[in-house]
Amino acid sequence: MTIIPETRIEYRGVAKQFASNSADGGGEEIIQAVQDVDLKVADGEVVSLIGPSGCGKSTLLNMGSGLYLPSAGEVYVDRERVDEPNPHVGFMLQKDLLLAWRTIRKNVEFGLEIQGIAADIRRERAMDLLAKCRLTGFENHYPHQLSGGMRQRAALARTLAVDPKVLLLDEPFSALDAQTKMILQQDLAETLAAEGKTALFITHDLVESVALSDRVFVMSARPGTIIEEIDVGLPDRNNPMARRQDSQKQIGEYVAHLMGLLHVGETAAEIEI
């Protein structure tokens, strides 16, 4: 008997509007950020969301976390409608946002501290995650003493510390150099697999979207809506470096197709896999 994985996060007919001052000073202007978005992410999946700048990708993540409410439609996490900031959702951004006055371990413990978790349990959880994120030995350092890649690892450990059911990742590696980015992609994939997490991942890097994901959703220009869903039928999702090495031709074909959907002018041969 085939077991169908449980849906962890779902967008049903979601739309979002924002009011903004019009450029000509004539009063408020209504901006339609996204419309008619239907999207499901199953338990244990990693799904990438790509689309042109300004198409509403981050708006969808903000609604998934409960920071925004939809103007229409509904968002669910584990079949519960998201009406406010959701403790079952972890959010990781482009910037690490570590607290400069706290050590790395204390940064990782921060969410647990807010939850009132006992100090010994906080420490054990933080040290375990720092080990998984290859930061053992740096737990007593401060953020300014770490490289950008190490700070992003610490931010991932902090996000995982509160044991969220769903991770929302908004271009967490976009500010990093290519080599560091590939190392952290590997770290992320291995950690998500080890922790059994579900993730919705925004990226502008098309190779990254294929290398890390089970599926890729492609959005249109604003007002953003889903124009295509792509199953990435490649092995080694938990090992993106191996996927890059062993499936270069197939990754190139996926990237070429994605560029066609996004009307990108380059050829797949110009993309470093």
Short mmCIF file of C-alpha atoms in Angstrom, two decimals:
data_model
loop_
_atom_site.label_atom_id
_atom_site.label_comp_id
_atom_site.label_asym_id
_atom_site.label_seq_id
_atom_site.Cartn_x
_atom_site.Cartn_y
_atom_site.Cartn_z
CA MET A 1 0.00 0.00 0.00
CA THR A 2 1.33 3.40 -0.99
CA ILE A 3 1.59 5.84 1.93
CA ILE A 4 0.85 9.42 0.90
CA PRO A 5 2.98 11.89 2.90
CA GLU A 6 1.07 14.36 5.03
CA THR A 7 0.85 17.92 3.72
CA ARG A 8 2.88 20.24 5.96
CA ILE A 9 2.19 23.62 4.34
CA GLU A 10 -0.55 24.56 1.91
CA TYR A 11 -1.62 27.74 0.11
CA ARG A 12 -5.22 27.68 -1.12
CA GLY A 13 -6.25 30.36 -3.61
CA VAL A 14 -3.99 32.88 -1.89
CA ALA A 15 -3.84 36.54 -2.93
CA LYS A 16 -2.20 39.55 -1.30
CA GLN A 17 -2.69 43.26 -1.91
CA PHE A 18 -0.77 46.18 -0.49
CA ALA A 19 -1.74 49.85 -0.37
CA SER A 20 0.97 52.28 -1.45
CA ASN A 21 1.16 56.01 -2.13
CA SER A 22 0.83 56.59 -5.86
CA ALA A 23 3.82 58.00 -7.71
CA ASP A 24 1.84 61.08 -8.90
CA GLY A 25 0.74 61.95 -5.35
CA GLY A 26 -2.87 61.24 -6.18
CA GLY A 27 -3.58 59.08 -3.15
CA GLU A 28 -3.29 55.41 -2.39
CA GLU A 29 -2.52 52.82 -5.04
CA ILE A 30 -3.40 49.15 -4.62
CA ILE A 31 -0.60 46.78 -5.57
CA GLN A 32 -1.53 43.18 -6.27
CA ALA A 33 1.52 41.23 -5.10
CA VAL A 34 0.28 37.67 -5.65
CA GLN A 35 -2.97 36.09 -6.81
CA ASP A 36 -4.57 32.65 -7.12
CA VAL A 37 -1.63 30.79 -5.58
CA ASP A 38 -2.19 27.09 -4.90
CA LEU A 39 0.82 25.24 -3.51
CA LYS A 40 1.40 22.18 -1.31
CA VAL A 41 4.57 20.92 0.34
CA ALA A 42 4.50 17.39 1.77
CA ASP A 43 6.20 16.12 4.89
CA GLY A 44 9.97 15.85 4.38
CA GLU A 45 9.98 17.62 1.01
CA VAL A 46 12.30 20.43 -0.04
CA VAL A 47 10.55 22.66 -2.57
CA SER A 48 12.08 25.66 -4.32
CA LEU A 49 10.17 28.75 -5.38
CA ILE A 50 11.63 30.79 -8.23
CA GLY A 51 10.42 33.76 -10.23
CA PRO A 52 11.28 37.29 -11.35
CA SER A 53 12.25 39.90 -8.77
CA GLY A 54 9.16 41.47 -7.23
CA CYS A 55 6.82 38.59 -8.11
CA GLY A 56 5.80 37.98 -4.49
CA LYS A 57 7.98 35.05 -3.42
CA SER A 58 8.92 36.64 -0.09
CA THR A 59 5.30 37.72 0.39
CA LEU A 60 4.27 34.06 0.22
CA LEU A 61 6.84 33.12 2.86
CA ASN A 62 5.70 35.97 5.09
CA MET A 63 2.14 34.67 4.85
CA GLY A 64 3.34 31.14 5.56
CA SER A 65 4.98 32.35 8.77
CA GLY A 66 1.94 34.40 9.80
CA LEU A 67 3.69 37.78 9.47
CA TYR A 68 1.15 38.77 6.78
CA LEU A 69 -2.44 37.65 6.41
CA PRO A 70 -3.73 36.89 2.89
CA SER A 71 -6.11 39.36 1.29
CA ALA A 72 -7.90 36.31 -0.09
CA GLY A 73 -7.49 32.57 0.30
CA GLU A 74 -5.94 30.67 3.19
CA VAL A 75 -2.59 29.28 4.33
CA TYR A 76 -2.38 26.10 6.42
CA VAL A 77 0.45 24.50 8.39
CA ASP A 78 -0.38 20.95 9.46
CA ARG A 79 -4.04 21.59 8.53
CA GLU A 80 -4.29 24.55 10.90
CA ARG A 81 -5.02 27.91 9.31
CA VAL A 82 -2.23 30.43 9.79
CA ASP A 83 -3.78 33.54 11.37
CA GLU A 84 -0.77 34.78 13.37
CA PRO A 85 2.97 34.12 13.77
CA ASN A 86 3.27 30.35 13.90
CA PRO A 87 5.60 28.64 16.40
CA HIS A 88 5.75 25.56 14.16
CA VAL A 89 7.42 27.52 11.35
CA GLY A 90 11.10 28.50 11.26
CA PHE A 91 12.15 31.44 9.08
CA MET A 92 15.71 31.93 7.76
CA LEU A 93 16.58 35.09 5.81
CA GLN A 94 19.40 36.41 3.62
CA LYS A 95 20.95 38.12 6.65
CA ASP A 96 21.86 36.00 9.64
CA LEU A 97 20.49 38.58 12.16
CA LEU A 98 22.56 37.08 14.98
CA LEU A 99 22.62 39.11 18.18
CA ALA A 100 26.06 40.71 18.39
CA TRP A 101 26.19 40.69 22.20
CA ARG A 102 25.46 36.95 22.56
CA THR A 103 27.84 34.07 21.91
CA ILE A 104 27.04 31.70 19.09
CA ARG A 105 25.67 29.11 21.52
CA LYS A 106 23.55 31.74 23.25
CA ASN A 107 22.25 32.86 19.84
CA VAL A 108 21.21 29.30 19.02
CA GLU A 109 19.52 29.01 22.42
CA PHE A 110 17.60 32.28 22.03
CA GLY A 111 14.29 30.84 20.79
CA LEU A 112 14.38 28.08 23.40
CA GLU A 113 15.04 30.68 26.08
CA ILE A 114 11.93 32.60 25.00
CA GLN A 115 9.95 29.35 25.25
CA GLY A 116 11.12 28.89 28.84
CA ILE A 117 13.13 25.71 28.18
CA ALA A 118 15.48 24.75 31.02
CA ALA A 119 19.11 25.89 30.68
CA ASP A 120 20.63 22.40 30.56
CA ILE A 121 18.23 21.29 27.81
CA ARG A 122 18.88 24.50 25.84
CA ARG A 123 22.62 23.94 26.03
CA GLU A 124 22.40 20.29 24.97
CA ARG A 125 20.17 21.12 21.99
CA ALA A 126 22.39 24.03 20.94
CA MET A 127 25.61 22.02 21.16
CA ASP A 128 24.08 19.15 19.17
CA LEU A 129 22.98 21.48 16.39
CA LEU A 130 26.28 23.35 16.34
CA ALA A 131 28.00 19.99 15.85
CA LYS A 132 25.64 19.12 12.95
CA CYS A 133 26.33 22.54 11.44
CA ARG A 134 30.10 22.04 11.82
CA LEU A 135 30.56 24.78 14.39
CA THR A 136 31.95 22.73 17.29
CA GLY A 137 34.64 24.78 18.99
CA PHE A 138 33.03 28.10 18.05
CA GLU A 139 30.18 28.03 20.56
CA ASN A 140 31.80 30.70 22.76
CA HIS A 141 32.73 33.01 19.88
CA TYR A 142 30.73 36.10 19.01
CA PRO A 143 29.20 36.75 15.57
CA HIS A 144 31.86 39.29 14.54
CA GLN A 145 34.51 36.60 15.04
CA LEU A 146 32.97 34.28 12.43
CA SER A 147 32.98 34.31 8.64
CA GLY A 148 29.79 34.96 6.69
CA GLY A 149 29.36 31.26 5.96
CA MET A 150 29.83 30.31 9.60
CA ARG A 151 27.28 32.91 10.68
CA GLN A 152 24.76 31.45 8.23
CA ARG A 153 25.40 27.99 9.69
CA ALA A 154 24.76 29.45 13.14
CA ALA A 155 21.54 31.03 11.84
CA LEU A 156 20.43 27.64 10.50
CA ALA A 157 21.19 26.03 13.89
CA ARG A 158 19.16 28.76 15.63
CA THR A 159 16.26 28.19 13.22
CA LEU A 160 16.30 24.43 13.87
CA ALA A 161 16.70 24.76 17.64
CA VAL A 162 12.99 25.37 18.27
CA ASP A 163 12.19 22.22 16.27
CA PRO A 164 9.93 23.80 13.62
CA LYS A 165 7.84 21.50 11.46
CA VAL A 166 8.36 23.71 8.40
CA LEU A 167 11.36 25.82 7.41
CA LEU A 168 10.90 28.88 5.21
CA LEU A 169 14.21 29.91 3.64
CA ASP A 170 14.43 33.24 1.82
CA GLU A 171 17.63 33.21 -0.27
CA PRO A 172 19.81 32.33 2.73
CA PHE A 173 22.97 31.93 0.63
CA SER A 174 22.60 34.76 -1.89
CA ALA A 175 25.23 37.01 -0.28
CA LEU A 176 27.93 34.32 -0.14
CA ASP A 177 30.73 33.53 -2.58
CA ALA A 178 30.26 30.54 -4.90
CA GLN A 179 32.49 28.12 -2.98
CA THR A 180 30.97 28.92 0.42
CA LYS A 181 27.49 28.72 -1.08
CA MET A 182 28.09 25.18 -2.37
CA ILE A 183 29.44 24.05 1.00
CA LEU A 184 26.41 25.48 2.81
CA GLN A 185 24.02 23.96 0.28
CA GLN A 186 25.52 20.60 1.20
CA ASP A 187 25.28 21.38 4.91
CA LEU A 188 21.65 22.43 4.56
CA ALA A 189 20.65 19.33 2.59
CA GLU A 190 22.34 16.99 5.06
CA THR A 191 20.88 18.79 8.08
CA LEU A 192 17.33 18.84 6.69
CA ALA A 193 17.59 15.12 6.00
CA ALA A 194 19.02 14.35 9.44
CA GLU A 195 16.33 16.43 11.16
CA GLY A 196 13.52 15.19 8.91
CA LYS A 197 12.39 18.72 8.08
CA THR A 198 10.12 20.15 5.42
CA ALA A 199 11.36 23.26 3.61
CA LEU A 200 10.09 25.90 1.19
CA PHE A 201 13.11 27.61 -0.31
CA ILE A 202 13.31 30.86 -2.30
CA THR A 203 16.27 31.28 -4.63
CA HIS A 204 17.27 33.21 -7.75
CA ASP A 205 19.96 30.59 -8.47
CA LEU A 206 18.39 28.14 -10.90
CA VAL A 207 21.09 25.50 -10.44
CA GLU A 208 20.61 25.74 -6.68
CA SER A 209 16.86 25.22 -7.08
CA VAL A 210 17.43 21.98 -9.01
CA ALA A 211 20.34 20.72 -6.91
CA LEU A 212 18.51 21.09 -3.58
CA SER A 213 14.89 20.31 -4.37
CA ASP A 214 12.36 17.57 -4.88
CA ARG A 215 10.16 20.00 -6.82
CA VAL A 216 10.43 23.54 -8.21
CA PHE A 217 7.50 25.97 -8.47
CA VAL A 218 7.87 28.75 -11.04
CA MET A 219 6.08 32.07 -10.54
CA SER A 220 5.05 34.67 -13.09
CA ALA A 221 5.88 38.37 -12.93
CA ARG A 222 3.69 40.42 -10.56
CA PRO A 223 1.00 39.74 -9.72
CA GLY A 224 2.72 36.47 -9.01
CA THR A 225 1.01 33.17 -9.56
CA ILE A 226 2.29 29.63 -10.10
CA ILE A 227 2.82 28.99 -13.80
CA GLU A 228 4.52 25.60 -13.62
CA GLU A 229 5.39 22.85 -11.15
CA ILE A 230 8.43 20.72 -11.98
CA ASP A 231 9.32 17.39 -10.40
CA VAL A 232 13.10 17.05 -10.18
CA GLY A 233 13.54 13.40 -11.03
CA LEU A 234 17.20 13.18 -10.04
CA PRO A 235 18.90 11.11 -7.34
CA ASP A 236 20.89 12.41 -4.36
CA ARG A 237 18.67 15.28 -3.18
CA ASN A 238 20.32 14.93 0.23
CA ASN A 239 23.74 15.23 -1.42
CA PRO A 240 23.64 18.18 -3.83
CA MET A 241 27.36 17.98 -4.60
CA ALA A 242 26.91 14.42 -5.84
CA ARG A 243 23.80 15.48 -7.76
CA ARG A 244 25.79 18.24 -9.48
CA GLN A 245 28.64 15.86 -10.36
CA ASP A 246 26.57 12.89 -11.51
CA SER A 247 23.67 14.66 -13.24
CA GLN A 248 25.27 17.66 -14.94
CA LYS A 249 23.55 17.10 -18.28
CA GLN A 250 20.11 16.66 -16.71
CA ILE A 251 20.60 19.68 -14.44
CA GLY A 252 21.54 21.73 -17.50
CA GLU A 253 18.32 20.64 -19.21
CA TYR A 254 16.22 21.61 -16.18
CA VAL A 255 17.98 24.98 -15.97
CA ALA A 256 17.43 25.64 -19.69
CA HIS A 257 13.72 24.90 -19.25
CA LEU A 258 13.49 27.20 -16.21
CA MET A 259 15.24 29.99 -18.09
CA GLY A 260 12.75 29.62 -20.90
CA LEU A 261 9.87 29.97 -18.44
CA LEU A 262 11.51 33.05 -16.91
CA HIS A 263 12.52 34.47 -20.31
CA VAL A 264 16.19 34.57 -19.30
CA GLY A 265 18.50 35.44 -22.18
CA GLU A 266 21.49 33.25 -21.36
CA THR A 267 22.00 29.69 -22.49
CA ALA A 268 22.34 26.75 -20.18
CA ALA A 269 25.99 26.39 -21.22
CA GLU A 270 26.73 29.73 -19.56
CA ILE A 271 25.51 28.51 -16.16
CA GLU A 272 28.14 26.96 -13.91
CA ILE A 273 26.83 23.65 -12.59
#
